[in-house]
PDB file of N, CA and C in Angstrom:
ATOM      1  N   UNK A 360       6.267   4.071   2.724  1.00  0.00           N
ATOM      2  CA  UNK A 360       5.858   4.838   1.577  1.00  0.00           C
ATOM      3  C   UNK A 360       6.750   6.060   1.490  1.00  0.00           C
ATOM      4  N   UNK A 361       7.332   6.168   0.474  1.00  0.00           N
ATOM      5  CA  UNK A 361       7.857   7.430   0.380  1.00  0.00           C
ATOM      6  C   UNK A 361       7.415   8.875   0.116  1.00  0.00           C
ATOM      7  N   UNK A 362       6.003   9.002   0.192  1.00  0.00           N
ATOM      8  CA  UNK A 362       5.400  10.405   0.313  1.00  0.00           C
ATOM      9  C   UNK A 362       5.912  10.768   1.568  1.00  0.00           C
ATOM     10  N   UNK A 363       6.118  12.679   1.808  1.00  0.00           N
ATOM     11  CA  UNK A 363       5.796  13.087   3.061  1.00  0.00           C
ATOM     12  C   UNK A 363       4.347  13.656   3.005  1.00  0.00           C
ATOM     13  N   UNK A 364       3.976  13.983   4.233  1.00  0.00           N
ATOM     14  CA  UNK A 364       2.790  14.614   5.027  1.00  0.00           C
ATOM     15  C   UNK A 364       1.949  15.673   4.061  1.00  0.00           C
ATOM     16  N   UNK A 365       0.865  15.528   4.114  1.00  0.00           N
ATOM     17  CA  UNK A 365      -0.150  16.174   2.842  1.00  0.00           C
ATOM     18  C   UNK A 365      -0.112  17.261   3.493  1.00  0.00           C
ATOM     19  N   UNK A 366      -0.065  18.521   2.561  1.00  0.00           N
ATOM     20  CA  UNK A 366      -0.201  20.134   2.778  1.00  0.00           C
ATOM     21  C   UNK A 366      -1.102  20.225   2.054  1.00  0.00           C
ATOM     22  N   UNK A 367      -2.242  20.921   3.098  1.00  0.00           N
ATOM     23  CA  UNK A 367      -3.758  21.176   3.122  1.00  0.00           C
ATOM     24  C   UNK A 367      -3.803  22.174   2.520  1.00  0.00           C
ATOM     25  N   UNK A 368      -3.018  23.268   1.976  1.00  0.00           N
ATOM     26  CA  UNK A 368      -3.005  24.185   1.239  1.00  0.00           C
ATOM     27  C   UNK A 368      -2.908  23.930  -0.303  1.00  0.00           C
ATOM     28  N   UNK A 369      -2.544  22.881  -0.041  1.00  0.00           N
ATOM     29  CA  UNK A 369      -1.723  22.443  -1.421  1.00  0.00           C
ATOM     30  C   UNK A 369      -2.101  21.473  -2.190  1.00  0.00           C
ATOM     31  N   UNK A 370      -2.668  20.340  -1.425  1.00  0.00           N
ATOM     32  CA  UNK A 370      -2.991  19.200  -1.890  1.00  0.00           C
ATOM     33  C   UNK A 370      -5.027  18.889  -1.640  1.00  0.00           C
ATOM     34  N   UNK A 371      -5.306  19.493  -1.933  1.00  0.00           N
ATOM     35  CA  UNK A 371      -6.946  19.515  -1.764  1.00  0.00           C
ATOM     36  C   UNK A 371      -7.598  20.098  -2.281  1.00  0.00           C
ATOM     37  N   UNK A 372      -7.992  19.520  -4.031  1.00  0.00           N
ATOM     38  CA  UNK A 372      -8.270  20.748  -5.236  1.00  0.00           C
ATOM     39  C   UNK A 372      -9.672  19.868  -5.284  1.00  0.00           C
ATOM     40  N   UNK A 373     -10.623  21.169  -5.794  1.00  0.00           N
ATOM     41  CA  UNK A 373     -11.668  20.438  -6.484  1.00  0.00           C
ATOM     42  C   UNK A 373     -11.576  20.229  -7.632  1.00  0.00           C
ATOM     43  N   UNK A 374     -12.627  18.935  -8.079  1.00  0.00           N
ATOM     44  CA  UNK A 374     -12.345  18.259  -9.668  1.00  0.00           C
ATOM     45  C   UNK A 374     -12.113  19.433 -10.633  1.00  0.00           C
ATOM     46  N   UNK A 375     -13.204  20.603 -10.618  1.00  0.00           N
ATOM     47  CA  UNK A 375     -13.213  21.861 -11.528  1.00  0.00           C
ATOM     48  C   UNK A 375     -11.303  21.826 -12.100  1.00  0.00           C
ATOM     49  N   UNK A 376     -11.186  22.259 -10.390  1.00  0.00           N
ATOM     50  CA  UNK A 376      -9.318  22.420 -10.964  1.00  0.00           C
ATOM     51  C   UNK A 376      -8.361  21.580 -11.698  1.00  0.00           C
ATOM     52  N   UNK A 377      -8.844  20.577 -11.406  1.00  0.00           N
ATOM     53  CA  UNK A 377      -7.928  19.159 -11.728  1.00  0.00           C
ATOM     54  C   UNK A 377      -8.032  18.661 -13.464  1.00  0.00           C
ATOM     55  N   UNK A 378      -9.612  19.198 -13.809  1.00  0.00           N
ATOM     56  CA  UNK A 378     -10.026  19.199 -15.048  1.00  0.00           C
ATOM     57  C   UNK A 378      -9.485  20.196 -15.596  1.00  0.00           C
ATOM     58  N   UNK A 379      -8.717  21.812 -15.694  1.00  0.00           N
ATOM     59  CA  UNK A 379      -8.588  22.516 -15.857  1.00  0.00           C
ATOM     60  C   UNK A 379      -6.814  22.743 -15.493  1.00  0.00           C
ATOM     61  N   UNK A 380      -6.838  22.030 -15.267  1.00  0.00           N
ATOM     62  CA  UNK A 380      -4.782  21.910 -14.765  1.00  0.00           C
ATOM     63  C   UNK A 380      -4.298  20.501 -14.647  1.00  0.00           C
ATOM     64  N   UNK A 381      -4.777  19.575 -15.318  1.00  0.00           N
ATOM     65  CA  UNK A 381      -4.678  18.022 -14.665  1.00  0.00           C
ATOM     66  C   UNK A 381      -2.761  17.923 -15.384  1.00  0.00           C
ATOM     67  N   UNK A 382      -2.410  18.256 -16.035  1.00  0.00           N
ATOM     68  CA  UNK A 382      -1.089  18.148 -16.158  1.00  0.00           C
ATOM     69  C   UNK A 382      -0.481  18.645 -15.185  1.00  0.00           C
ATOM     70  N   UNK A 383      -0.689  19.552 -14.704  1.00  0.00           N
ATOM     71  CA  UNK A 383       0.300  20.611 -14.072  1.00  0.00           C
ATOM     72  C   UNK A 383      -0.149  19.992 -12.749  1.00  0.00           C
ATOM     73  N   UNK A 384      -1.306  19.362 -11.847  1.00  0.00           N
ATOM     74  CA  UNK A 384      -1.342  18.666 -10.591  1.00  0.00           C
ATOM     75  C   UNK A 384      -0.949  17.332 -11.092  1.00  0.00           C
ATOM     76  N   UNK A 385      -1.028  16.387 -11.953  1.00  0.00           N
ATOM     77  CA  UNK A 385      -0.261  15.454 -12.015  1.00  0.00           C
ATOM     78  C   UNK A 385       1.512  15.849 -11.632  1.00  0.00           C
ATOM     79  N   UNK A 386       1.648  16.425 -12.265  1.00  0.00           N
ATOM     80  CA  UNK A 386       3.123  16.710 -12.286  1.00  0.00           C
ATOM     81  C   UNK A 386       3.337  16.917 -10.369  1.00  0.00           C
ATOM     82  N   UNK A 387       2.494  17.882  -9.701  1.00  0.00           N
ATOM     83  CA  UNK A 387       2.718  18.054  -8.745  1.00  0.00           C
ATOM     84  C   UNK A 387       2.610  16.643  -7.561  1.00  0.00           C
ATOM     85  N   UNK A 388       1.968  15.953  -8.181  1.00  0.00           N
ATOM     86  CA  UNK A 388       1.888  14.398  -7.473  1.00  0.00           C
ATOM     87  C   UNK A 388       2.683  13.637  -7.601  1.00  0.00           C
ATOM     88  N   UNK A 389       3.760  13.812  -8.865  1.00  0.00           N
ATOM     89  CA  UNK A 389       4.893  13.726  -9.199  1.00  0.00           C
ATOM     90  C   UNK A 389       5.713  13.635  -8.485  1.00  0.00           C
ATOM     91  N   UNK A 390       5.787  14.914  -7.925  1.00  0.00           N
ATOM     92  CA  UNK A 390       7.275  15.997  -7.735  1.00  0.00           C
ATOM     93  C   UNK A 390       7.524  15.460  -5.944  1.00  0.00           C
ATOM     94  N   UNK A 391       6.086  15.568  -5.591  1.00  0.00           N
ATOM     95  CA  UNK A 391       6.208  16.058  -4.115  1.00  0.00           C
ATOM     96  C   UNK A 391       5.901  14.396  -3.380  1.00  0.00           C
ATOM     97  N   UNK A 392       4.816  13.435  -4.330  1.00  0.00           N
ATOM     98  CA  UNK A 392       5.240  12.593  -3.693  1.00  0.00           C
ATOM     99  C   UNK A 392       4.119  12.767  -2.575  1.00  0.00           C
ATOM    100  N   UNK A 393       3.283  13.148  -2.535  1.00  0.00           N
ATOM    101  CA  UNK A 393       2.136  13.697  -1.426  1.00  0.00           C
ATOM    102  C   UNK A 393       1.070  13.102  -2.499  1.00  0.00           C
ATOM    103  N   UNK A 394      -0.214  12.920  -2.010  1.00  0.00           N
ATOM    104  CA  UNK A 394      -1.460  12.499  -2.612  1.00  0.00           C
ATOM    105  C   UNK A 394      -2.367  13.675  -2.618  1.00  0.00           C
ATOM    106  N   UNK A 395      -3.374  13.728  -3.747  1.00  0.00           N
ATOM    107  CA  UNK A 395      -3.977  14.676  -3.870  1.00  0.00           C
ATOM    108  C   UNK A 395      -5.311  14.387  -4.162  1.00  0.00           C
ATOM    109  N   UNK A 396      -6.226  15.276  -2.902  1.00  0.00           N
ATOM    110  CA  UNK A 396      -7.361  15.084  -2.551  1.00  0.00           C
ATOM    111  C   UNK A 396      -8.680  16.043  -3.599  1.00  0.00           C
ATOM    112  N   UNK A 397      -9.771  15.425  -4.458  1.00  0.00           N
ATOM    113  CA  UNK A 397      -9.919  15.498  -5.387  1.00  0.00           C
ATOM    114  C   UNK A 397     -11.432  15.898  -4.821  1.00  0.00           C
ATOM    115  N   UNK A 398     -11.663  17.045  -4.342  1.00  0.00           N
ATOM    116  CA  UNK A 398     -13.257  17.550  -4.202  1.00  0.00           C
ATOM    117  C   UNK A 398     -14.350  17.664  -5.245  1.00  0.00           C
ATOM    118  N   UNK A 399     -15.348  17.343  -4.798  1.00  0.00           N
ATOM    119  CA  UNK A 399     -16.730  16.976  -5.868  1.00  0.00           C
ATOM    120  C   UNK A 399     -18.084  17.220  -4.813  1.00  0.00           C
ATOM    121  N   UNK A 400     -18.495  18.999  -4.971  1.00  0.00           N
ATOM    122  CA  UNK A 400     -19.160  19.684  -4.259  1.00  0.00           C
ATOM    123  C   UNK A 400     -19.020  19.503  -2.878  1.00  0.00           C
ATOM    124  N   UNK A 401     -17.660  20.082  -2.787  1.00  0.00           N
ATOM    125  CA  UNK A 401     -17.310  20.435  -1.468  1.00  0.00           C
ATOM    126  C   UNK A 401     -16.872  19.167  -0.495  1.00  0.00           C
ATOM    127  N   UNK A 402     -17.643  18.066  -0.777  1.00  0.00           N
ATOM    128  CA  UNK A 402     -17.059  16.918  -0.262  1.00  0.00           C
ATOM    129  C   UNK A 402     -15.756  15.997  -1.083  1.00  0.00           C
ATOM    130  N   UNK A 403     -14.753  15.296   0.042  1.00  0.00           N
ATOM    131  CA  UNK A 403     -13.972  14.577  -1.124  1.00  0.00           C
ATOM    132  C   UNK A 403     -14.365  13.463  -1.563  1.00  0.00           C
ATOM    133  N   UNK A 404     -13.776  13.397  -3.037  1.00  0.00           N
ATOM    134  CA  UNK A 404     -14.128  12.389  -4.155  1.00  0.00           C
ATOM    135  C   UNK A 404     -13.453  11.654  -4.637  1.00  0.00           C
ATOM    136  N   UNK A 405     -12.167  11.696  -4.248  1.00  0.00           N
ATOM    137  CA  UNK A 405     -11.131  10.837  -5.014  1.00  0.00           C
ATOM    138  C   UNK A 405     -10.280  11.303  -4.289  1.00  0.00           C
ATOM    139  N   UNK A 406      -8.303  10.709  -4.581  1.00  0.00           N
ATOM    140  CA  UNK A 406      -7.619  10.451  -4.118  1.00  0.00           C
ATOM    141  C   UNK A 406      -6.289  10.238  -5.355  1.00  0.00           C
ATOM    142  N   UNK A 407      -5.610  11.120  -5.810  1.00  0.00           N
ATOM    143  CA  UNK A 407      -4.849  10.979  -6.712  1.00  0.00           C
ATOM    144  C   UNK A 407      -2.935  10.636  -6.389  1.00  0.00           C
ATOM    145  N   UNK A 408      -2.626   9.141  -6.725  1.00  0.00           N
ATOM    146  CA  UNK A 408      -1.266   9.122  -5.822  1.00  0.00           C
ATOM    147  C   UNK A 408      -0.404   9.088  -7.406  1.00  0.00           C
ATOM    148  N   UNK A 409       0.838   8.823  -7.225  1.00  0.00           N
ATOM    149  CA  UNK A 409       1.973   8.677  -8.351  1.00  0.00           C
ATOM    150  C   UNK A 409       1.979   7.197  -8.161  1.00  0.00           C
ATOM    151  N   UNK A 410       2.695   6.553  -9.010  1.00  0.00           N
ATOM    152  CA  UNK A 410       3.084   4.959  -9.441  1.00  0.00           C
ATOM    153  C   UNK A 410       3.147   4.150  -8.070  1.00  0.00           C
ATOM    154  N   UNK A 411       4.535   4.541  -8.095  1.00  0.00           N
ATOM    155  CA  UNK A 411       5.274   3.923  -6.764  1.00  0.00           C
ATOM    156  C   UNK A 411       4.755   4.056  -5.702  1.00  0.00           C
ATOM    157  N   UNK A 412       3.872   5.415  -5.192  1.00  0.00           N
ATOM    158  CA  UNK A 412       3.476   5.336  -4.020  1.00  0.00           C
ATOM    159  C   UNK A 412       2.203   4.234  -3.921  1.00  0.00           C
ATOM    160  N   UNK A 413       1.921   4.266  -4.475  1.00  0.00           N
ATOM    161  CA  UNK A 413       0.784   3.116  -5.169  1.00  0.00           C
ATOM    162  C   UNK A 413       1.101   1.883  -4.687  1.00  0.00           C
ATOM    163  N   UNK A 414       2.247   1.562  -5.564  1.00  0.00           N
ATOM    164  CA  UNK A 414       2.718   0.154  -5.221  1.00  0.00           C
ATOM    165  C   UNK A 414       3.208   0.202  -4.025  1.00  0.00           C
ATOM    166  N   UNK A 415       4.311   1.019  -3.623  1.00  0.00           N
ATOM    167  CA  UNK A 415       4.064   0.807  -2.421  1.00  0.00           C
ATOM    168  C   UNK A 415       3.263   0.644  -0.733  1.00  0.00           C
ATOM    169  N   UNK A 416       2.229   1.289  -1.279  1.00  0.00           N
ATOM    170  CA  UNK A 416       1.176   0.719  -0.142  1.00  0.00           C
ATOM    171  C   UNK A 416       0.402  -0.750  -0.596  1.00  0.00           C
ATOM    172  N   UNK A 417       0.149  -1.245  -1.977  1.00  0.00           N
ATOM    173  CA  UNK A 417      -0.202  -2.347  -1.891  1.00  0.00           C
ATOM    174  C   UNK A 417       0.846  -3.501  -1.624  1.00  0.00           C
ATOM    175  N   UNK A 418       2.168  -2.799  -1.743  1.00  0.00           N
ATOM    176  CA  UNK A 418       2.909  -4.677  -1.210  1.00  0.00           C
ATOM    177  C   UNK A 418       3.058  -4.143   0.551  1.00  0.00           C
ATOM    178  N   UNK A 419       2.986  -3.042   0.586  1.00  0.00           N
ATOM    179  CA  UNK A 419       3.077  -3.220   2.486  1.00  0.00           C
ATOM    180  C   UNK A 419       1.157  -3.747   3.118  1.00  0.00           C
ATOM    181  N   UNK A 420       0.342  -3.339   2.208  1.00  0.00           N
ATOM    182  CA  UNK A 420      -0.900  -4.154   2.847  1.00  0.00           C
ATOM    183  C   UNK A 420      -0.797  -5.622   2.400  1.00  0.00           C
ATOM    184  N   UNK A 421      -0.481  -5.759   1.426  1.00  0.00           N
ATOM    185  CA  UNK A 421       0.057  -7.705   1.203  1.00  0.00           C
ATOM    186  C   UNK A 421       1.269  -7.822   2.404  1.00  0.00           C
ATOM    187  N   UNK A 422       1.836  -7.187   2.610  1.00  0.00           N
ATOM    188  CA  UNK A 422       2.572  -7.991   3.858  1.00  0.00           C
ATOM    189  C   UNK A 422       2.414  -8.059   4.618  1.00  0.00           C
ATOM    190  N   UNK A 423       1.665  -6.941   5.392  1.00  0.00           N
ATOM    191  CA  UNK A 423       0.847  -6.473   6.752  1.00  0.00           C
ATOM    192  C   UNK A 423      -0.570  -7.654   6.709  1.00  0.00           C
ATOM    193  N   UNK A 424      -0.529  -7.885   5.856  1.00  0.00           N
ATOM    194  CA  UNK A 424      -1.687  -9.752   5.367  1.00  0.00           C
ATOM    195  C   UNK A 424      -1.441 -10.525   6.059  1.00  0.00           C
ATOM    196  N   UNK A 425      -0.270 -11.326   5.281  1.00  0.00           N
ATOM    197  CA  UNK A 425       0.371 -11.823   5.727  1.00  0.00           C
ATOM    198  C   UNK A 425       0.351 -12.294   7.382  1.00  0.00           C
ATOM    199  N   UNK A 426       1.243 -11.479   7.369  1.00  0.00           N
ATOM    200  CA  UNK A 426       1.982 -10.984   9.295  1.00  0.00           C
ATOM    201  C   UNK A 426       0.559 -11.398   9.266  1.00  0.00           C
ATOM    202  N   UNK A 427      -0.893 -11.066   9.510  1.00  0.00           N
ATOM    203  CA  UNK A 427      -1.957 -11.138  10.355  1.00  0.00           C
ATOM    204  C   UNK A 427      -2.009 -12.431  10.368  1.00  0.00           C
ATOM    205  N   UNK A 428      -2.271 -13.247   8.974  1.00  0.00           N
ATOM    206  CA  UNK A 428      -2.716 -14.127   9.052  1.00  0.00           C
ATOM    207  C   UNK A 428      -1.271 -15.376   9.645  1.00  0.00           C
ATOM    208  N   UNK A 429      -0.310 -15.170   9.187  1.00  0.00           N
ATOM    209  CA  UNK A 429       0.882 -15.790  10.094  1.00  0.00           C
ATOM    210  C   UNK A 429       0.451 -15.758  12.032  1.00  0.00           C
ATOM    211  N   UNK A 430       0.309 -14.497  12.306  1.00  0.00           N
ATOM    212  CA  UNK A 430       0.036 -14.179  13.870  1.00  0.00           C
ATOM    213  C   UNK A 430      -1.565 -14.962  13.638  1.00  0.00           C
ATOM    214  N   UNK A 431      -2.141 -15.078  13.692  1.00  0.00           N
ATOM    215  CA  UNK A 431      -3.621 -16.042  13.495  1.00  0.00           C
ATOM    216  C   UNK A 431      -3.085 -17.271  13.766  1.00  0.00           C
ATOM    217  N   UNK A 432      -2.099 -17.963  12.478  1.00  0.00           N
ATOM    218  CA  UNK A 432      -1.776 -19.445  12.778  1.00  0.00           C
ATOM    219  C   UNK A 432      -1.042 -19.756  13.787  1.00  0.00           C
ATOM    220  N   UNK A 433      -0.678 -19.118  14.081  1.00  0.00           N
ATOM    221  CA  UNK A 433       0.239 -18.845  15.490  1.00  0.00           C
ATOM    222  C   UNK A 433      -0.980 -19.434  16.584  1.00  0.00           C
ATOM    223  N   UNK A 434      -1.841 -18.506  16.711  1.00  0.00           N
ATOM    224  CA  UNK A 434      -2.240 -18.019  18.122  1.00  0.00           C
ATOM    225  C   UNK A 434      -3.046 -19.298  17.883  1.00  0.00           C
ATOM    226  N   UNK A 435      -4.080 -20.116  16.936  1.00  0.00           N
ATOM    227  CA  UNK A 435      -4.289 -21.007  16.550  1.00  0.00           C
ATOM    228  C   UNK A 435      -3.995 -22.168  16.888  1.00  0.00           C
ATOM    229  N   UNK A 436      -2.371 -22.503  17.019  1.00  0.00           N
ATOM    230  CA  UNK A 436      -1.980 -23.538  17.143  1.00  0.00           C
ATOM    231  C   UNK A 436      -1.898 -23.932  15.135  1.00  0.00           C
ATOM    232  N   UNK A 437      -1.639 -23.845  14.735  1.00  0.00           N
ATOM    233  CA  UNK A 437      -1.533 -24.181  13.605  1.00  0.00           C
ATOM    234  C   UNK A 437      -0.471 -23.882  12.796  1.00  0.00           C
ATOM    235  N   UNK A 438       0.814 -24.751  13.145  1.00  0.00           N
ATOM    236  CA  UNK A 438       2.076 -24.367  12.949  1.00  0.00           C
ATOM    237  C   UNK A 438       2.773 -25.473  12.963  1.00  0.00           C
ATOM    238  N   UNK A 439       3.734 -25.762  11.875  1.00  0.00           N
ATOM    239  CA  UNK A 439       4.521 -27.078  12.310  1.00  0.00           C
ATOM    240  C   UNK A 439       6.151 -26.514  12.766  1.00  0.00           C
ATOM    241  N   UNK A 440       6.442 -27.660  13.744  1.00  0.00           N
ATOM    242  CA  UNK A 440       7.674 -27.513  14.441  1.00  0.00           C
ATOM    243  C   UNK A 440       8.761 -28.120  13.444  1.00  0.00           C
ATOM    244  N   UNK A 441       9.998 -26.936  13.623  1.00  0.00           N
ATOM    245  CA  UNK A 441      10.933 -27.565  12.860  1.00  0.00           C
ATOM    246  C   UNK A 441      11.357 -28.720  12.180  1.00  0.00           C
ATOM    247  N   UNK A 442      11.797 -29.205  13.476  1.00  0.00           N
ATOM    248  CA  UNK A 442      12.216 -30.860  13.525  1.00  0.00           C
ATOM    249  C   UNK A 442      11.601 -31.700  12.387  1.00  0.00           C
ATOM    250  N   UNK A 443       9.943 -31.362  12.584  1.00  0.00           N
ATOM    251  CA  UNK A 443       9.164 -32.029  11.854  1.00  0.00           C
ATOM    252  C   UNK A 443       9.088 -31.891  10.011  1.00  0.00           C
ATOM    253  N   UNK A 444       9.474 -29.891  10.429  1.00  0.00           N
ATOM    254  CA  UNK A 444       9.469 -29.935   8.948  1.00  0.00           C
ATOM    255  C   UNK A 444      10.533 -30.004   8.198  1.00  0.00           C
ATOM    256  N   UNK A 445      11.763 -29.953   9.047  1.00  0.00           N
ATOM    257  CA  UNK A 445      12.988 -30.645   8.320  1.00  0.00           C
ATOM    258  C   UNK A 445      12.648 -31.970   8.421  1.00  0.00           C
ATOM    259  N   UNK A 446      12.296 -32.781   8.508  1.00  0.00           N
ATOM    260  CA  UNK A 446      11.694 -34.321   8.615  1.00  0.00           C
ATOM    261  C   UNK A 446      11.038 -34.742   7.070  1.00  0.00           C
ATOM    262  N   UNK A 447       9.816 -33.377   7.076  1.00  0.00           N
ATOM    263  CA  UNK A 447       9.251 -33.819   5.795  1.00  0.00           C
ATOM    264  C   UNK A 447      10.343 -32.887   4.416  1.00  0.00           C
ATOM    265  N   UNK A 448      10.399 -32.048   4.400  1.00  0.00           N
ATOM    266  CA  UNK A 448      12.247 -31.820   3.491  1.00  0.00           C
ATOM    267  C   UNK A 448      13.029 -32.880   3.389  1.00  0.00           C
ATOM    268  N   UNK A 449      13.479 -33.457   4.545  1.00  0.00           N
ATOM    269  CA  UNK A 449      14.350 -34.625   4.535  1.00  0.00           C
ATOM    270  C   UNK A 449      13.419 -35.750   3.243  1.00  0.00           C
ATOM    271  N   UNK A 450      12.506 -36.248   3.587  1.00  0.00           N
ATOM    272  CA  UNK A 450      11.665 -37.567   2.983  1.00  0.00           C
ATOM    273  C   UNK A 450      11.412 -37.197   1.397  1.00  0.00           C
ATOM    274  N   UNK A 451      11.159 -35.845   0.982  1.00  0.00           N
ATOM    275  CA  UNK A 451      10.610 -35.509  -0.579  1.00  0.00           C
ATOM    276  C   UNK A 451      11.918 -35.763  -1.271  1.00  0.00           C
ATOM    277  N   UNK A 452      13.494 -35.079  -0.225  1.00  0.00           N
ATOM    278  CA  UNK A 452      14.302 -35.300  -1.542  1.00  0.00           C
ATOM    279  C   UNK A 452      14.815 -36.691  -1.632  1.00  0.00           C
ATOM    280  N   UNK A 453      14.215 -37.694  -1.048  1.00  0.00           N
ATOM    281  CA  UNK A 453      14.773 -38.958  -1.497  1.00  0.00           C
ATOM    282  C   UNK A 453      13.696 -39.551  -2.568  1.00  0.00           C
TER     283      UNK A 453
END
């Protein structure tokens, strides 16, 4: 992900503010690339990221999927050996 490290000074507004400046902290979610933590009576309520950082944590949890469930078929036994599956490649293209 290309955010750096959240500044607790900086990045931890309550909604009041966000309703009252939401351009100007968008922009800052923008700029910096950090996520911004969205208080609703004192506890947090939300979680505000930019596009990309977005996407980029959902295709690294689809791949980090993946990998699990790959390492599963693994440990499983549930895997075909080369040989075999160049075997069945070999047989479809005739």
């Amino acid at each position: 992900m290309s955010s750096s490290l959240m500044d607790l000074t900086e990045d931890i507004k309550p909604i009041s503010d966000f309703r009252a400046n939401a351009a100007a902290l968008l922009k800052q979610v923008q700029e910096s690339g950090r996520p911004l933590v969205l208080t609703q009576h004192g506890r947090s309520a939300a979680i505000l990221v930019d596009v990309q950082s977005y996407q980029e944590l959902i295709e690294e949890l689809h791949t980090l999927r993946e990998i699990a469930a790959a390492r599963t078929d693994y440990a499983t036994g549930n895997v075909t050996k080369h040989d075999d599956l160049m075997a069945r490649l070999r047989d479809r293209r005739k």
